[in-house]
Amino acid sequence: MGELLRVEHLRKVYEPATEAIGDLSFTMRAGELLCVVGPSGCGKTTLLKCLAGLLRPTGGVVEMHGAPVTGPSPAMAVVFQEYGRSLYPWLTVRGNVELPLRHKRLSRVERARLVADAVEAVGLAHVARSHPWQLSGGMQQRVAIARALAYEPDVLIMDEPFAAVDAQTRADLEDLVRDLHATRGISIVFVTHDVDEAVYLGERVLVLSGAPTRVRADLPVDLPPERDQRSTRALPRFTELRTQVYEQIQRAKRGQNVAP
Ligand code: ADP
């Protein structure tokens, strides 16, 4: 499949003098599930905001389908960690999922179809008429995911989306992401500071160095595509990969140079 995203010599300095991204280059192909990990404060959120066109880079470029990203684009949807703040309490689940679609020129029938399909895909059809505050944290995050899906973006960008939910809910949501990727072929950039999560979810893991960040390692995850929480995490290869990523992050924290 073709190239979707190209990041070339990306640099971001917050004025007056915080260099968050040093020099970052990588590409992503269409349909890929790419996990990005790195130590806390290394510039992961800054990278996502540059990818999504929410922040203007200080240097370098982000290209999508060969064209520079210069502002927020309908081709991208972002799911943030703070689901509670990203949903409107006065709207139902359906209303929340539908809201961004009002910016698209769609017939009412088409809009209703996209909303119903997305709500169904995240397993919330039975609470489509409920309000977010009537739902658990994990279900609220499913609403945020449905909203992004209904928008039919070319790439779904997720910023530590499951950091605030309990372990079991997190595992369920990870499997939802794997499932959506497998069944719908969506391209996903998934940022996390959790090494196990990155290896379990990703087809590839990009390890970032500490700020000013660079790519420290770019590892293909050669685990079988059919994954499940118990058997995949018990595979010797899973343990090897997580150890590799963990070691890279430890070195990144100590500020050692990229290994040859
Ligand atoms: P991460 O998501 O990996 O934790 P961030 O991208 O949030 O990292 O931050 C990277 C660096 O940039 C940190 O040193 C942080 O303090 C700094 N930073 C982030 N946002 C801003 C901002 N709006 N203004 C100034 N500095 C910022």
mmCIF file of C-alpha atoms and ligand atoms in Angstrom:
data_model
loop_
_atom_site.group_PDB
_atom_site.id
_atom_site.type_symbol
_atom_site.label_atom_id
_atom_site.label_comp_id
_atom_site.label_asym_id
_atom_site.label_seq_id
_atom_site.Cartn_x
_atom_site.Cartn_y
_atom_site.Cartn_z
ATOM 1 C CA MET A 1 0.000 0.000 0.000
ATOM 2 C CA GLY A 2 1.094 3.579 -0.658
ATOM 3 C CA GLU A 3 2.686 6.145 1.576
ATOM 4 C CA LEU A 4 0.233 8.060 3.730
ATOM 5 C CA LEU A 5 2.318 10.283 5.980
ATOM 6 C CA ARG A 6 5.828 11.620 5.573
ATOM 7 C CA VAL A 7 7.575 13.513 8.367
ATOM 8 C CA GLU A 8 10.837 15.071 7.306
ATOM 9 C CA HIS A 9 13.318 16.866 9.543
ATOM 10 C CA LEU A 10 10.484 18.020 11.775
ATOM 11 C CA ARG A 11 11.564 20.487 14.435
ATOM 12 C CA LYS A 12 9.493 22.313 17.039
ATOM 13 C CA VAL A 13 10.729 24.952 19.444
ATOM 14 C CA TYR A 14 8.260 26.504 21.864
ATOM 15 C CA GLU A 15 9.169 30.146 22.347
ATOM 16 C CA PRO A 16 11.332 31.321 23.928
ATOM 17 C CA ALA A 17 13.591 28.305 24.146
ATOM 18 C CA THR A 18 11.994 24.854 24.738
ATOM 19 C CA GLU A 19 13.194 22.583 21.973
ATOM 20 C CA ALA A 20 10.588 19.794 22.042
ATOM 21 C CA ILE A 21 11.295 18.132 18.696
ATOM 22 C CA GLY A 22 14.908 18.119 17.546
ATOM 23 C CA ASP A 23 14.936 16.449 14.136
ATOM 24 C CA LEU A 24 12.319 13.807 13.393
ATOM 25 C CA SER A 25 11.889 11.853 10.163
ATOM 26 C CA PHE A 26 9.732 8.822 9.395
ATOM 27 C CA THR A 27 7.076 7.653 6.968
ATOM 28 C CA MET A 28 3.893 5.689 7.455
ATOM 29 C CA ARG A 29 2.034 3.675 4.859
ATOM 30 C CA ALA A 30 -1.722 3.608 4.379
ATOM 31 C CA GLY A 31 -3.428 1.027 6.549
ATOM 32 C CA GLU A 32 -0.593 0.813 9.082
ATOM 33 C CA LEU A 33 -0.993 0.729 12.873
ATOM 34 C CA LEU A 34 2.004 2.669 14.138
ATOM 35 C CA CYS A 35 2.708 3.022 17.852
ATOM 36 C CA VAL A 36 4.876 5.858 19.097
ATOM 37 C CA VAL A 37 6.538 5.510 22.511
ATOM 38 C CA GLY A 38 9.017 7.636 24.372
ATOM 39 C CA PRO A 39 9.807 8.924 27.845
ATOM 40 C CA SER A 40 7.390 11.354 29.427
ATOM 41 C CA GLY A 41 7.959 14.921 28.210
ATOM 42 C CA CYS A 42 9.869 13.825 25.110
ATOM 43 C CA GLY A 43 7.524 15.537 22.669
ATOM 44 C CA LYS A 44 4.903 12.906 21.770
ATOM 45 C CA THR A 45 1.927 15.240 22.091
ATOM 46 C CA THR A 46 3.841 17.947 20.259
ATOM 47 C CA LEU A 47 4.447 15.494 17.411
ATOM 48 C CA LEU A 48 0.754 14.572 17.247
ATOM 49 C CA LYS A 49 -0.292 18.190 17.173
ATOM 50 C CA CYS A 50 2.129 18.823 14.308
ATOM 51 C CA LEU A 51 0.787 15.746 12.456
ATOM 52 C CA ALA A 52 -2.795 16.919 12.949
ATOM 53 C CA GLY A 53 -1.999 20.446 11.770
ATOM 54 C CA LEU A 54 -2.851 21.913 15.186
ATOM 55 C CA LEU A 55 0.678 23.268 15.701
ATOM 56 C CA ARG A 56 2.949 24.887 13.160
ATOM 57 C CA PRO A 57 6.404 23.268 13.030
ATOM 58 C CA THR A 58 9.495 25.425 13.510
ATOM 59 C CA GLY A 59 11.222 23.511 10.744
ATOM 60 C CA GLY A 60 10.746 20.561 8.404
ATOM 61 C CA VAL A 61 7.487 19.277 6.965
ATOM 62 C CA VAL A 62 4.602 16.916 7.570
ATOM 63 C CA GLU A 63 3.094 15.633 4.344
ATOM 64 C CA MET A 64 -0.083 13.657 3.883
ATOM 65 C CA HIS A 65 -0.648 11.981 0.509
ATOM 66 C CA GLY A 66 2.278 14.055 -0.756
ATOM 67 C CA ALA A 67 0.828 17.460 0.223
ATOM 68 C CA PRO A 68 2.064 19.566 3.175
ATOM 69 C CA VAL A 69 -0.200 19.659 6.234
ATOM 70 C CA THR A 70 -0.705 23.335 7.023
ATOM 71 C CA GLY A 71 -3.758 23.253 9.287
ATOM 72 C CA PRO A 72 -6.398 20.943 10.747
ATOM 73 C CA SER A 73 -7.582 18.600 8.018
ATOM 74 C CA PRO A 74 -10.797 16.609 7.561
ATOM 75 C CA ALA A 75 -8.514 13.724 6.620
ATOM 76 C CA MET A 76 -7.452 13.330 10.266
ATOM 77 C CA ALA A 77 -9.307 12.704 13.500
ATOM 78 C CA VAL A 78 -7.744 12.849 16.952
ATOM 79 C CA VAL A 79 -8.784 10.941 20.086
ATOM 80 C CA PHE A 80 -7.323 12.460 23.250
ATOM 81 C CA GLN A 81 -6.785 10.980 26.689
ATOM 82 C CA GLU A 82 -9.324 13.231 28.372
ATOM 83 C CA TYR A 83 -12.553 11.742 27.066
ATOM 84 C CA GLY A 84 -14.509 13.471 29.822
ATOM 85 C CA ARG A 85 -13.608 16.869 28.454
ATOM 86 C CA SER A 86 -14.016 15.969 24.810
ATOM 87 C CA LEU A 87 -17.705 15.000 24.995
ATOM 88 C CA TYR A 88 -20.679 17.342 25.314
ATOM 89 C CA PRO A 89 -22.737 16.368 28.385
ATOM 90 C CA TRP A 90 -25.979 17.830 27.004
ATOM 91 C CA LEU A 91 -25.846 15.677 23.867
ATOM 92 C CA THR A 92 -26.648 11.976 23.684
ATOM 93 C CA VAL A 93 -24.083 9.418 22.480
ATOM 94 C CA ARG A 94 -25.589 9.700 19.019
ATOM 95 C CA GLY A 95 -25.549 13.512 19.171
ATOM 96 C CA ASN A 96 -21.884 13.561 20.197
ATOM 97 C CA VAL A 97 -20.915 11.248 17.346
ATOM 98 C CA GLU A 98 -22.942 13.259 14.858
ATOM 99 C CA LEU A 99 -21.698 16.716 15.794
ATOM 100 C CA PRO A 100 -18.511 16.938 13.675
ATOM 101 C CA LEU A 101 -20.360 15.494 10.681
ATOM 102 C CA ARG A 102 -22.326 18.722 10.457
ATOM 103 C CA HIS A 103 -19.177 20.227 8.879
ATOM 104 C CA LYS A 104 -19.406 17.699 6.074
ATOM 105 C CA ARG A 105 -21.817 18.026 3.214
ATOM 106 C CA LEU A 106 -23.891 14.924 3.765
ATOM 107 C CA SER A 107 -27.540 14.095 3.427
ATOM 108 C CA ARG A 108 -29.432 13.406 6.655
ATOM 109 C CA VAL A 109 -29.774 9.780 5.674
ATOM 110 C CA GLU A 110 -26.048 9.401 5.021
ATOM 111 C CA ARG A 111 -25.215 11.148 8.298
ATOM 112 C CA ALA A 112 -27.553 8.869 10.238
ATOM 113 C CA ARG A 113 -26.017 5.822 8.551
ATOM 114 C CA LEU A 114 -22.454 6.859 9.473
ATOM 115 C CA VAL A 115 -23.445 7.563 13.086
ATOM 116 C CA ALA A 116 -25.299 4.262 13.494
ATOM 117 C CA ASP A 117 -22.424 2.332 11.915
ATOM 118 C CA ALA A 118 -19.777 3.964 14.144
ATOM 119 C CA VAL A 119 -21.818 3.535 17.338
ATOM 120 C CA GLU A 120 -22.370 -0.115 16.435
ATOM 121 C CA ALA A 121 -18.665 -0.629 15.651
ATOM 122 C CA VAL A 122 -17.644 0.409 19.178
ATOM 123 C CA GLY A 123 -20.356 -1.717 20.772
ATOM 124 C CA LEU A 124 -22.575 1.109 22.044
ATOM 125 C CA ALA A 125 -25.738 0.671 19.979
ATOM 126 C CA HIS A 126 -27.673 -0.192 23.153
ATOM 127 C CA VAL A 127 -26.845 3.169 24.780
ATOM 128 C CA ALA A 128 -27.056 5.417 21.710
ATOM 129 C CA ARG A 129 -29.718 7.560 23.413
ATOM 130 C CA SER A 130 -27.879 7.872 26.734
ATOM 131 C CA HIS A 131 -25.825 10.873 27.764
ATOM 132 C CA PRO A 132 -22.065 10.574 28.357
ATOM 133 C CA TRP A 133 -22.381 11.170 32.091
ATOM 134 C CA GLN A 134 -24.560 8.056 32.341
ATOM 135 C CA LEU A 135 -21.689 5.935 31.008
ATOM 136 C CA SER A 136 -18.459 4.537 32.485
ATOM 137 C CA GLY A 137 -15.096 6.041 31.548
ATOM 138 C CA GLY A 138 -14.346 3.234 29.118
ATOM 139 C CA MET A 139 -17.706 3.681 27.406
ATOM 140 C CA GLN A 140 -17.140 7.423 27.166
ATOM 141 C CA GLN A 141 -13.854 6.771 25.420
ATOM 142 C CA ARG A 142 -15.716 4.453 23.029
ATOM 143 C CA VAL A 143 -17.992 7.393 22.199
ATOM 144 C CA ALA A 144 -14.926 9.503 21.380
ATOM 145 C CA ILE A 145 -13.625 6.692 19.151
ATOM 146 C CA ALA A 146 -17.014 6.354 17.423
ATOM 147 C CA ARG A 147 -17.031 10.082 16.759
ATOM 148 C CA ALA A 148 -13.626 9.825 15.092
ATOM 149 C CA LEU A 149 -14.705 6.759 13.062
ATOM 150 C CA ALA A 150 -17.911 8.348 11.803
ATOM 151 C CA TYR A 151 -15.830 11.179 10.396
ATOM 152 C CA GLU A 152 -14.116 8.636 8.125
ATOM 153 C CA PRO A 153 -10.622 10.087 8.444
ATOM 154 C CA ASP A 154 -7.688 8.811 6.388
ATOM 155 C CA VAL A 155 -5.733 8.556 9.613
ATOM 156 C CA LEU A 156 -6.845 8.204 13.204
ATOM 157 C CA ILE A 157 -4.478 9.803 15.698
ATOM 158 C CA MET A 158 -4.736 8.620 19.304
ATOM 159 C CA ASP A 159 -2.902 10.380 22.140
ATOM 160 C CA GLU A 160 -2.566 8.111 25.199
ATOM 161 C CA PRO A 161 -6.280 7.401 24.861
ATOM 162 C CA PHE A 162 -6.481 4.699 27.539
ATOM 163 C CA ALA A 163 -4.184 6.152 30.200
ATOM 164 C CA ALA A 164 -7.083 7.127 32.460
ATOM 165 C CA VAL A 165 -9.086 3.867 32.531
ATOM 166 C CA ASP A 166 -8.681 0.733 34.659
ATOM 167 C CA ALA A 167 -6.640 -2.252 33.454
ATOM 168 C CA GLN A 168 -9.510 -4.469 32.298
ATOM 169 C CA THR A 169 -11.221 -1.628 30.415
ATOM 170 C CA ARG A 170 -7.905 -0.734 28.888
ATOM 171 C CA ALA A 171 -7.405 -4.276 27.608
ATOM 172 C CA ASP A 172 -10.915 -4.234 26.081
ATOM 173 C CA LEU A 173 -10.265 -0.898 24.386
ATOM 174 C CA GLU A 174 -6.912 -2.126 23.037
ATOM 175 C CA ASP A 175 -8.725 -5.058 21.466
ATOM 176 C CA LEU A 176 -11.293 -2.686 20.013
ATOM 177 C CA VAL A 177 -8.488 -0.735 18.308
ATOM 178 C CA ARG A 178 -6.929 -3.941 16.923
ATOM 179 C CA ASP A 179 -10.339 -5.040 15.717
ATOM 180 C CA LEU A 180 -11.170 -1.722 14.014
ATOM 181 C CA HIS A 181 -7.801 -1.786 12.322
ATOM 182 C CA ALA A 182 -8.229 -5.361 11.135
ATOM 183 C CA THR A 183 -11.819 -5.065 9.935
ATOM 184 C CA ARG A 184 -11.755 -1.540 8.516
ATOM 185 C CA GLY A 185 -8.113 -1.174 7.485
ATOM 186 C CA ILE A 186 -7.900 2.226 9.196
ATOM 187 C CA SER A 187 -4.484 3.877 9.444
ATOM 188 C CA ILE A 188 -3.736 4.597 13.080
ATOM 189 C CA VAL A 189 -0.996 6.519 14.879
ATOM 190 C CA PHE A 190 -1.212 5.491 18.525
ATOM 191 C CA VAL A 191 0.884 7.345 21.088
ATOM 192 C CA THR A 192 1.529 5.770 24.463
ATOM 193 C CA HIS A 193 4.169 5.750 27.164
ATOM 194 C CA ASP A 194 3.270 2.113 27.922
ATOM 195 C CA VAL A 195 5.774 -0.280 26.322
ATOM 196 C CA ASP A 196 3.543 -3.371 26.590
ATOM 197 C CA GLU A 197 0.633 -1.538 25.024
ATOM 198 C CA ALA A 198 2.808 -0.365 22.113
ATOM 199 C CA VAL A 199 4.062 -3.892 21.382
ATOM 200 C CA TYR A 200 0.655 -5.512 21.816
ATOM 201 C CA LEU A 201 -1.091 -3.044 19.504
ATOM 202 C CA GLY A 202 1.463 -2.023 16.939
ATOM 203 C CA GLU A 203 2.578 -3.401 13.625
ATOM 204 C CA ARG A 204 5.554 -1.148 14.145
ATOM 205 C CA VAL A 205 6.903 0.773 17.129
ATOM 206 C CA LEU A 206 8.682 4.067 16.806
ATOM 207 C CA VAL A 207 10.758 4.796 19.911
ATOM 208 C CA LEU A 208 11.504 8.467 20.495
ATOM 209 C CA SER A 209 14.489 9.852 22.397
ATOM 210 C CA GLY A 210 14.147 12.376 25.213
ATOM 211 C CA ALA A 211 13.530 16.026 24.204
ATOM 212 C CA PRO A 212 14.651 17.474 21.837
ATOM 213 C CA THR A 213 13.313 14.289 20.364
ATOM 214 C CA ARG A 214 14.568 12.166 17.482
ATOM 215 C CA VAL A 215 13.704 8.667 16.302
ATOM 216 C CA ARG A 216 15.729 6.344 18.500
ATOM 217 C CA ALA A 217 14.483 3.058 17.041
ATOM 218 C CA ASP A 218 11.979 1.942 14.438
ATOM 219 C CA LEU A 219 11.003 -1.668 15.176
ATOM 220 C CA PRO A 220 8.682 -3.885 13.140
ATOM 221 C CA VAL A 221 6.442 -5.954 15.448
ATOM 222 C CA ASP A 222 6.619 -9.422 13.922
ATOM 223 C CA LEU A 223 3.885 -10.934 16.095
ATOM 224 C CA PRO A 224 0.972 -12.766 14.447
ATOM 225 C CA PRO A 225 -1.785 -10.356 13.340
ATOM 226 C CA GLU A 226 -4.403 -12.309 15.323
ATOM 227 C CA ARG A 227 -3.660 -11.124 18.846
ATOM 228 C CA ASP A 228 -5.326 -11.700 22.156
ATOM 229 C CA GLN A 229 -4.475 -10.416 25.570
ATOM 230 C CA ARG A 230 -3.531 -13.751 27.096
ATOM 231 C CA SER A 231 -1.762 -15.756 24.428
ATOM 232 C CA THR A 232 0.001 -12.886 22.609
ATOM 233 C CA ARG A 233 1.443 -11.437 25.802
ATOM 234 C CA ALA A 234 2.653 -14.926 26.758
ATOM 235 C CA LEU A 235 4.669 -15.381 23.551
ATOM 236 C CA PRO A 236 8.471 -15.384 23.952
ATOM 237 C CA ARG A 237 8.683 -12.975 21.004
ATOM 238 C CA PHE A 238 6.388 -10.533 22.831
ATOM 239 C CA THR A 239 8.774 -10.547 25.780
ATOM 240 C CA GLU A 240 11.791 -10.049 23.511
ATOM 241 C CA LEU A 241 10.179 -7.098 21.750
ATOM 242 C CA ARG A 242 9.063 -5.417 24.946
ATOM 243 C CA THR A 243 12.565 -5.833 26.377
ATOM 244 C CA GLN A 244 14.056 -4.252 23.243
ATOM 245 C CA VAL A 245 11.685 -1.279 23.391
ATOM 246 C CA TYR A 246 12.146 -0.934 27.153
ATOM 247 C CA GLU A 247 15.934 -0.855 26.810
ATOM 248 C CA GLN A 248 15.733 1.776 24.088
ATOM 249 C CA ILE A 249 13.548 3.943 26.317
ATOM 250 C CA GLN A 250 15.859 3.529 29.298
ATOM 251 C CA ARG A 251 18.769 4.637 27.130
ATOM 252 C CA ALA A 252 16.683 7.488 25.789
ATOM 253 C CA LYS A 253 15.989 8.605 29.376
ATOM 254 C CA ARG A 254 19.701 8.521 30.160
ATOM 255 C CA GLY A 255 20.229 10.649 27.060
ATOM 256 C CA GLN A 256 22.574 8.189 25.400
ATOM 257 C CA ASN A 257 23.118 8.569 21.701
ATOM 258 C CA VAL A 258 21.250 6.439 19.242
ATOM 259 C CA ALA A 259 22.871 3.025 19.018
ATOM 260 C CA PRO A 260 24.630 2.305 15.739
HETATM 261 P P1 ADP B 1 5.012 14.226 25.903
HETATM 262 O O1 ADP B 1 3.686 14.210 25.197
HETATM 263 O O2 ADP B 1 5.993 13.251 25.330
HETATM 264 O O3 ADP B 1 4.904 14.075 27.391
HETATM 265 P P2 ADP B 1 5.042 17.051 25.161
HETATM 266 O O4 ADP B 1 4.968 17.116 23.689
HETATM 267 O O5 ADP B 1 3.801 17.341 25.935
HETATM 268 O O6 ADP B 1 5.686 15.659 25.615
HETATM 269 O O7 ADP B 1 6.161 18.111 25.657
HETATM 270 C C1 ADP B 1 7.497 18.130 25.149
HETATM 271 C C2 ADP B 1 8.244 19.302 25.766
HETATM 272 O O8 ADP B 1 7.680 20.538 25.307
HETATM 273 C C3 ADP B 1 8.193 19.350 27.290
HETATM 274 O O9 ADP B 1 9.432 19.864 27.744
HETATM 275 C C4 ADP B 1 7.077 20.335 27.570
HETATM 276 O O10 ADP B 1 7.275 20.973 28.805
HETATM 277 C C5 ADP B 1 7.217 21.318 26.417
HETATM 278 N N1 ADP B 1 5.929 21.916 26.028
HETATM 279 C C6 ADP B 1 4.804 21.242 25.649
HETATM 280 N N2 ADP B 1 3.828 22.111 25.320
HETATM 281 C C7 ADP B 1 4.338 23.370 25.493
HETATM 282 C C8 ADP B 1 3.819 24.716 25.312
HETATM 283 N N3 ADP B 1 2.582 24.931 24.863
HETATM 284 N N4 ADP B 1 4.658 25.736 25.598
HETATM 285 C C9 ADP B 1 5.919 25.536 26.030
HETATM 286 N N5 ADP B 1 6.480 24.314 26.214
HETATM 287 C C10 ADP B 1 5.693 23.235 25.955
#
